[in-house]
Amino acid sequence: TPLYSSAASDVYKRQDSFNDDPHVALRIAEPDGAIREVEGFLREPMAAHDRGDREDFRATAALRVACRYRPRMPGVHQLTLSARWRDGRTAEVRLPDVVAAGFAATGIVRVDPGDSRFFSIDGRFWWPVGLNLHNTYDIRSRDVNATRLTPARGSLTYAAIIDRLAAAGGDATEVWMSSWNLGLAWRGDWPGFQGLHGLNLANGERLDAVLDHALLRGVRVNLVLNNHGQASPKADREWKDNPLNAMNGGPCSDPADVFTSPAALDFQDRVRRYIVARYADHPAVWGWKLWSEVDLTAGKGEPLVRWHEQAAKRWRQLDPSGRAVTTHWAGDYRRVDPAIAALPDLGYLCLDAYRRARAEQDPIPLVDILAGSLHDPTRGLLRFAKPVIVTEFGASSGESPADFRAVDHLIGGWTGLVSGHAAAPMLWWWEWVDQGGRWAPYGAVRRFIAGEDMRGSDASSVALVSESPDQRLWCRAWIRPGRALGYVLASGWGARGGEPPLVAGATIRIADVVEAGRLDIQWWDADQGVMLSVSEVAHPGGAFVLQPPAFRGHLVWKVLRH
C-alpha cells in the first residue's frame, strides 16, 4: 500500500509544502489584549497502520493548511484566519471565539530566567531525567552490545519505549529527525520525500504522534533537527544522499557549503519555518537542537560560528514560545567551540561524555569527565552560565567492557546532579537498557530529587574530602543555604565496575565552619532511590563531618537545616 494518496502527488506539482502559496496565518487576540500570530502548515491527515514489522501511514483526508494553537490563559480568545496568494489576492475570515478556563500556563520548557544554569516550566524547576531514544533501532548497539535489532515500527516503537521510560521515572528524551527516522527533507527519490521542493508529510504525522504520546506520559523531547552525517565527508557519511548535494540537483558541491551557500541557507530557513509552524506550540518539545555532533561535519572555524549565529537568532525570531536553541559536540567537553557556546541566542549546551574506556588501559573515570564538563579550570563550561546537558555518555561510543558501561549507567545521573548539570546524562544505548531491564537508575534519581530546587545565585557544586580506611572515595555535593545534596563513590569501582566494594568507616567533611543549628541527615540507597535512615543532630557550630553508614559502591545523602 503506498504511503501517499495520488492526490498528494498531484498537489505537489503545483504547490510545495512550505505554505508559500497561499501563505496562511492565524491571528489570536488574547484576553489580556496581546496579539499572537501563528503561521499555517501544509498537512495531509493520515492514519497509522501496524503491520507488525513496520508502521504504514495512509492518507485519510485531502491536503489542507492547518494552524496549531493552544490558549495560554483563561478567558475569551478571538481568532482571525488570513491567507495571501502570490498573485496578490487575500482573504480573511473571523472564526468563532475560543473560551478557555483554568489557570494561565504554557507548558513550555525555558531556560530559567532567575538561574540560567537550569530549566523551568512556567516557573517550576525542572531537572530532566531520561534516555536518548535517537532512533527506533540501533545497528551499532547490536554490533557492540549484542542487543536485538528492534523492528522499525516508527511512532509505535517510540510509544512503547516512552511508556516504559515514564513508568521507570523518566521525563525526558532525545529524538533525531534523521533521513531514516523522522526527517522532513531528503532526496526526492526516497519514499515520502520531495527533495528541495517539499517535505515528507507522513513523517510530519509520525512526529506529531511521537510528541502527542510523549506529552501524554509527561515526557519532553530534545528534538535534533540535523544529524552530523548529513554534512560530513567522513563520519557516518550521508552527504551523497543530501538533497543539497549538487549530485542530487542541489546548490552545494561540497558538504561545507551547507553552512555558507545562500541557496542552502534559504532552503534551511524554509524547513525551519515549517517546523516552527507545526511544532513550536507543542509543549512536548523541550528544545531545538541544530546539530548532533556538529564538530564531525565539514563545517569548521568562522563559517560554522556564523552559521550558528544566524540559525540560532532566526529560531529565536520565529518561535514565539521562548523555547531555547542548542547544538551538540562529540567526545567530551574539551571539543566544545567556545565561540559557538558563547553566542547569546544559543540557550543551552549539549555534549557527549565518552571516556573511550578499554580493558587494557587505566580508564579515565566518568566522574572526572562529567564534573570536568563544568568545573575544569581551563575548559569547563560553567563560565557560559548556560544549562549544560550530556545527551550521550558512558564508557565509549563503540566497544568497551560490559562492566564499564554498566557502572557508568549507574553513576551517571548522580554525578551530573551533584556537579550542577541541568539534566541527568542520557545514555545512548536504549536497547541495552530496555532489553536488559536496566531501568532502575531513572526511578532512583527521580525519587531522590522529588521536591528539590537547585536554583539560586548562592547554590553551587562543591568537591568534598571523603575518606575511608580501605577505599579511595570521590565525593561532591550541590549546596545552597540550608540544604545539601551529596554523592559519595568508591573511585576504583566507579572507574572499572564489577562487584561494588563494601565501604565502611568513611567520613565526609562538609566544611570547616558550619553555623550552629539543628540538621536532618538523610542517607539514601543510590541503586534503588529509597531513604535508608534519617537522623537529627544538634550541630554546635564549627567543622561539620558526616559519618555515612556502611555502603556498597556508592551512596547519596541530604543535609537539611531546620
Short mmCIF file of C-alpha atoms in Angstrom, two decimals, residues 127 365-372 374-375 393 407-408 410-421 423-425 445 454 461 474 476-477 487 489 494 554 556:
data_model
loop_
_atom_site.label_atom_id
_atom_site.label_comp_id
_atom_site.label_asym_id
_atom_site.label_seq_id
_atom_site.Cartn_x
_atom_site.Cartn_y
_atom_site.Cartn_z
CA TRP A 127 15.61 18.73 36.26
CA PRO A 365 36.69 7.84 35.48
CA LEU A 366 33.35 9.08 34.22
CA VAL A 367 33.01 11.29 37.30
CA ASP A 368 36.05 13.28 36.21
CA ILE A 369 34.58 13.92 32.75
CA LEU A 370 31.11 14.84 34.00
CA ALA A 371 32.39 17.11 36.76
CA GLY A 372 35.08 18.49 34.45
CA LEU A 374 31.54 22.30 34.19
CA HIS A 375 34.43 22.70 36.61
CA PHE A 393 27.77 9.13 27.61
CA VAL A 407 28.81 1.17 36.20
CA ASP A 408 28.66 4.37 34.14
CA LEU A 410 24.52 3.51 37.49
CA ILE A 411 26.58 6.54 38.49
CA GLY A 412 25.92 8.98 35.63
CA GLY A 413 22.74 10.57 36.96
CA TRP A 414 24.13 11.10 40.45
CA THR A 415 27.36 12.60 39.17
CA GLY A 416 25.51 15.01 36.87
CA LEU A 417 23.23 16.06 39.72
CA VAL A 418 25.91 16.99 42.25
CA SER A 419 28.14 18.53 39.55
CA GLY A 420 25.44 21.01 38.54
CA HIS A 421 24.37 19.65 35.16
CA ALA A 423 19.74 17.30 33.42
CA ALA A 424 20.74 13.74 34.14
CA PRO A 425 23.09 12.48 31.40
CA VAL A 445 17.31 9.66 40.75
CA MET A 454 18.66 23.54 42.77
CA SER A 461 28.74 22.30 43.31
CA TRP A 474 35.07 10.59 45.28
CA ARG A 476 30.68 16.08 45.60
CA ALA A 477 27.60 17.94 46.75
CA TYR A 487 27.05 11.71 46.43
CA LEU A 489 31.51 6.84 45.39
CA GLY A 494 33.39 3.90 39.57
CA HIS A 554 28.03 4.42 46.21
CA VAL A 556 23.58 9.53 48.21
#
